[in-house]
C-alpha cells in the first residue's frame, strides 16, 4: 500500500486484515442491534395500551425541559442584577431556582396526565370536568407551597386567566364591547400599580 505521494506507509500504520474484518463485523453488529431496538420501540409506541403511560412519561420529560429553559435565563439575569454575594453563591441560587421550576412543572404534568388517563380508564370517556379536577389536584400538590418560584408562576397564570376571562365575557355579550381599545389604559394602570408597589422594571434600574 502506498501513500498519496507514492512512498509506502509504515507497517505500523497498516491495520491487519483480521483486525479490520473484526472491526467491521462489530460495527455491523452494533448497527443491527440499534435498528432492532428502534423497531421494538416503534412497535411499543404503536400499542394503544401503553399510550397513556408513555404520554405521562413524555409529559414529565417535557415539563422538566420547559421549566429549565424558561427559568434558567430569567434566574441568570435577575440574580446577577439584583442579588449580592460571591459568584459561587449566585450560581447556586440560579441552579436552585432552575431546579425548583423544572421539578415543579415535571411533577405537575406527571400528576395531571396520570389523573386524566386514570379518569378516562375508569369512566370510559373524557369530559371537560376531568381536566379541571386533574389540574386542581396537581396544582394543590405541586404549587401549594408558598415560595418565590410558585408565587411567580401563579401570578403569571392568574393574569392570563383574568385577561382571557375578560375577553371571553365581551365575546359572549356579558360585558358591552368597548368603543375604544382598552389595552393602552390597562397597560398604563398595570405599570402604574407596579411602581406604587415598589416593583421597578429591571431595565430602568
Tab-separated table of C-alpha atoms in Angstrom:
chain	number	residue	atom	x	y	z
A	1	UNK	CA	0.000	0.000	0.000
A	2	UNK	CA	1.341	3.460	-0.896
A	3	UNK	CA	0.633	6.915	0.391
A	4	UNK	CA	-0.691	9.715	-1.821
A	5	UNK	CA	2.823	10.924	-2.565
A	6	UNK	CA	3.937	7.469	-3.716
A	7	UNK	CA	6.016	6.495	-0.666
A	8	UNK	CA	4.950	3.323	1.163
A	9	UNK	CA	3.155	3.649	4.517
A	10	UNK	CA	4.945	2.222	7.586
A	11	UNK	CA	3.771	-1.242	8.551
A	12	UNK	CA	2.765	0.043	11.986
A	13	UNK	CA	0.156	2.239	10.310
A	14	UNK	CA	-1.421	-0.675	8.475
A	15	UNK	CA	-4.424	-2.389	10.047
A	16	UNK	CA	-4.187	-6.189	9.824
A	17	UNK	CA	-6.857	-7.758	7.680
A	18	UNK	CA	-8.189	-9.842	10.585
A	19	UNK	CA	-8.484	-6.786	12.835
A	20	UNK	CA	-10.158	-4.781	10.100
A	21	UNK	CA	-12.643	-7.565	9.499
A	22	UNK	CA	-13.404	-7.875	13.205
A	23	UNK	CA	-13.945	-4.125	13.494
A	24	UNK	CA	-16.271	-4.175	10.503
A	25	UNK	CA	-18.261	-7.071	11.959
A	26	UNK	CA	-18.533	-5.289	15.303
A	27	UNK	CA	-19.814	-2.099	13.657
A	28	UNK	CA	-22.294	-4.042	11.569
A	29	UNK	CA	-23.480	-5.911	14.658
A	30	UNK	CA	-23.967	-2.727	16.674
A	31	UNK	CA	-25.822	-1.103	13.792
A	32	UNK	CA	-28.153	-4.076	13.518
A	33	UNK	CA	-28.751	-4.068	17.281
A	34	UNK	CA	-29.637	-0.375	17.159
A	35	UNK	CA	-32.092	-0.932	14.301
A	36	UNK	CA	-33.688	-3.794	16.208
A	37	UNK	CA	-34.020	-1.582	19.288
A	38	UNK	CA	-35.674	1.158	17.242
A	39	UNK	CA	-38.094	-1.333	15.702
A	40	UNK	CA	-39.011	-2.616	19.143
A	41	UNK	CA	-39.525	0.934	20.441
A	42	UNK	CA	-41.732	1.838	17.475
A	43	UNK	CA	-43.788	-1.303	17.958
A	44	UNK	CA	-44.231	-0.415	21.635
A	45	UNK	CA	-45.345	3.113	20.798
A	46	UNK	CA	-47.986	1.820	18.406
A	47	UNK	CA	-49.705	-0.305	21.050
A	48	UNK	CA	-52.715	1.523	22.479
A	49	UNK	CA	-52.423	0.010	25.942
A	50	UNK	CA	-49.093	1.752	26.513
A	51	UNK	CA	-50.034	5.146	25.105
A	52	UNK	CA	-51.301	6.577	28.394
A	53	UNK	CA	-48.192	5.538	30.316
A	54	UNK	CA	-45.917	6.873	27.583
A	55	UNK	CA	-47.861	10.140	27.482
A	56	UNK	CA	-47.337	10.542	31.233
A	57	UNK	CA	-43.597	9.919	30.926
A	58	UNK	CA	-43.301	12.222	27.918
A	59	UNK	CA	-45.184	14.921	29.790
A	60	UNK	CA	-42.837	14.583	32.755
A	61	UNK	CA	-39.846	14.966	30.471
A	62	UNK	CA	-41.324	17.935	28.578
A	63	UNK	CA	-42.254	19.686	31.809
A	64	UNK	CA	-38.735	19.339	33.155
A	65	UNK	CA	-37.140	20.601	29.943
A	66	UNK	CA	-39.532	23.521	29.530
A	67	UNK	CA	-39.150	24.575	33.149
A	68	UNK	CA	-35.379	24.642	32.852
A	69	UNK	CA	-35.464	26.521	29.541
A	70	UNK	CA	-37.640	29.366	30.807
A	71	UNK	CA	-36.274	29.639	34.361
A	72	UNK	CA	-32.504	29.436	33.774
A	73	UNK	CA	-32.189	32.637	31.638
A	74	UNK	CA	-34.543	34.552	33.935
A	75	UNK	CA	-32.730	33.446	37.081
A	76	UNK	CA	-29.370	34.250	35.495
A	77	UNK	CA	-30.332	37.841	34.674
A	78	UNK	CA	-32.216	38.588	37.895
A	79	UNK	CA	-29.550	37.057	40.133
A	80	UNK	CA	-26.632	38.971	38.632
A	81	UNK	CA	-28.615	42.223	38.546
A	82	UNK	CA	-30.213	42.236	41.971
A	83	UNK	CA	-28.517	39.657	44.208
A	84	UNK	CA	-25.419	40.170	46.309
A	85	UNK	CA	-22.831	37.538	47.103
A	86	UNK	CA	-19.955	35.647	45.576
A	87	UNK	CA	-20.037	34.081	42.143
A	88	UNK	CA	-20.455	30.648	43.700
A	89	UNK	CA	-23.445	31.806	45.749
A	90	UNK	CA	-25.081	33.364	42.710
A	91	UNK	CA	-24.585	30.247	40.611
A	92	UNK	CA	-26.071	28.200	43.434
A	93	UNK	CA	-29.162	30.433	43.506
A	94	UNK	CA	-29.560	30.099	39.737
A	95	UNK	CA	-29.254	26.316	39.923
A	96	UNK	CA	-31.743	26.088	42.801
A	97	UNK	CA	-34.333	28.271	41.043
A	98	UNK	CA	-33.938	26.362	37.780
A	99	UNK	CA	-34.209	23.004	39.523
A	100	UNK	CA	-37.303	24.011	41.510
A	101	UNK	CA	-39.123	25.372	38.466
A	102	UNK	CA	-38.192	22.394	36.300
A	103	UNK	CA	-39.131	19.880	39.006
A	104	UNK	CA	-42.479	21.504	39.743
A	105	UNK	CA	-43.555	21.604	36.107
A	106	UNK	CA	-42.460	17.997	35.621
A	107	UNK	CA	-44.375	16.851	38.722
A	108	UNK	CA	-47.476	18.799	37.736
A	109	UNK	CA	-47.620	17.404	34.203
A	110	UNK	CA	-46.985	13.898	35.527
A	111	UNK	CA	-49.867	14.175	38.011
A	112	UNK	CA	-52.180	15.894	35.525
A	113	UNK	CA	-51.689	13.405	32.706
A	114	UNK	CA	-51.755	10.476	35.105
A	115	UNK	CA	-55.096	11.551	36.579
A	116	UNK	CA	-56.508	12.240	33.121
A	117	UNK	CA	-55.552	8.739	31.997
A	118	UNK	CA	-56.958	7.233	35.204
A	119	UNK	CA	-60.302	9.017	34.851
A	120	UNK	CA	-60.574	8.056	31.205
A	121	UNK	CA	-59.846	4.426	32.020
A	122	UNK	CA	-62.294	4.255	34.938
A	123	UNK	CA	-65.164	6.148	33.320
A	124	UNK	CA	-64.555	5.209	29.696
A	125	UNK	CA	-64.896	8.767	28.400
A	126	UNK	CA	-63.425	12.233	28.719
A	127	UNK	CA	-65.393	15.265	29.859
A	128	UNK	CA	-64.170	18.848	30.487
A	129	UNK	CA	-64.509	18.433	34.255
A	130	UNK	CA	-61.809	15.757	34.184
A	131	UNK	CA	-59.128	18.227	33.137
A	132	UNK	CA	-60.325	20.750	35.740
A	133	UNK	CA	-60.189	18.164	38.530
A	134	UNK	CA	-56.788	16.816	37.471
A	135	UNK	CA	-55.321	20.320	37.246
A	136	UNK	CA	-56.765	21.303	40.649
A	137	UNK	CA	-55.242	18.266	42.327
A	138	UNK	CA	-51.904	18.804	40.592
A	139	UNK	CA	-51.904	22.491	41.492
A	140	UNK	CA	-52.664	21.723	45.143
A	141	UNK	CA	-49.971	19.070	45.461
A	142	UNK	CA	-47.217	20.788	43.474
A	143	UNK	CA	-47.814	24.542	43.677
A	144	UNK	CA	-49.460	24.644	47.102
A	145	UNK	CA	-46.223	25.610	48.833
A	146	UNK	CA	-45.887	29.395	49.086
A	147	UNK	CA	-42.393	30.106	47.789
A	148	UNK	CA	-40.976	32.668	45.320
A	149	UNK	CA	-40.960	30.297	42.345
A	150	UNK	CA	-44.547	29.152	42.840
A	151	UNK	CA	-45.686	32.719	43.512
A	152	UNK	CA	-44.273	33.914	40.190
A	153	UNK	CA	-45.876	31.029	38.324
A	154	UNK	CA	-49.278	31.590	39.980
A	155	UNK	CA	-49.202	35.351	39.321
A	156	UNK	CA	-48.349	34.744	35.673
A	157	UNK	CA	-51.118	32.173	35.233
A	158	UNK	CA	-53.662	34.261	37.156
A	159	UNK	CA	-53.032	37.296	34.965
A	160	UNK	CA	-53.549	35.182	31.832
A	161	UNK	CA	-56.756	33.696	33.250
A	162	UNK	CA	-58.203	37.103	34.128
A	163	UNK	CA	-57.169	38.534	30.765
A	164	UNK	CA	-58.763	35.615	28.936
A	165	UNK	CA	-61.957	35.766	31.017
A	166	UNK	CA	-62.404	39.464	30.253
A	167	UNK	CA	-62.072	38.804	26.514
A	168	UNK	CA	-64.481	35.856	26.771
A	169	UNK	CA	-67.009	37.986	28.670
A	170	UNK	CA	-67.002	40.548	25.866
A	171	UNK	CA	-67.265	37.834	23.223
A	172	UNK	CA	-70.245	36.215	24.988
A	173	UNK	CA	-72.001	39.545	25.469
A	174	UNK	CA	-71.691	39.577	29.265
A	175	UNK	CA	-69.751	42.847	29.042
A	176	UNK	CA	-70.508	45.518	26.404
A	177	UNK	CA	-67.975	45.856	23.623
A	178	UNK	CA	-65.724	48.845	24.429
A	179	UNK	CA	-65.913	51.718	21.980
A	180	UNK	CA	-62.129	52.044	22.073
A	181	UNK	CA	-59.362	49.547	22.593
A	182	UNK	CA	-58.870	49.377	26.390
A	183	UNK	CA	-55.427	47.826	26.153
A	184	UNK	CA	-53.430	51.119	26.451
A	185	UNK	CA	-55.357	52.004	29.618
A	186	UNK	CA	-54.823	48.513	31.056
A	187	UNK	CA	-51.100	48.722	30.307
A	188	UNK	CA	-50.819	52.159	31.915
A	189	UNK	CA	-52.660	51.115	35.080
A	190	UNK	CA	-50.675	47.889	35.256
A	191	UNK	CA	-47.323	49.645	35.185
A	192	UNK	CA	-48.547	52.416	37.475
A	193	UNK	CA	-49.710	49.998	40.145
A	194	UNK	CA	-46.468	48.044	39.914
A	195	UNK	CA	-44.462	51.217	40.516
A	196	UNK	CA	-46.584	52.035	43.564
A	197	UNK	CA	-45.849	48.579	44.946
A	198	UNK	CA	-42.123	49.224	44.580
A	199	UNK	CA	-41.599	46.926	41.586
A	200	UNK	CA	-39.212	48.612	39.191
A	201	UNK	CA	-38.524	47.290	35.733
A	202	UNK	CA	-35.025	45.813	35.644
A	203	UNK	CA	-34.107	47.758	32.504
A	204	UNK	CA	-34.684	51.055	34.415
A	205	UNK	CA	-32.690	50.052	37.482
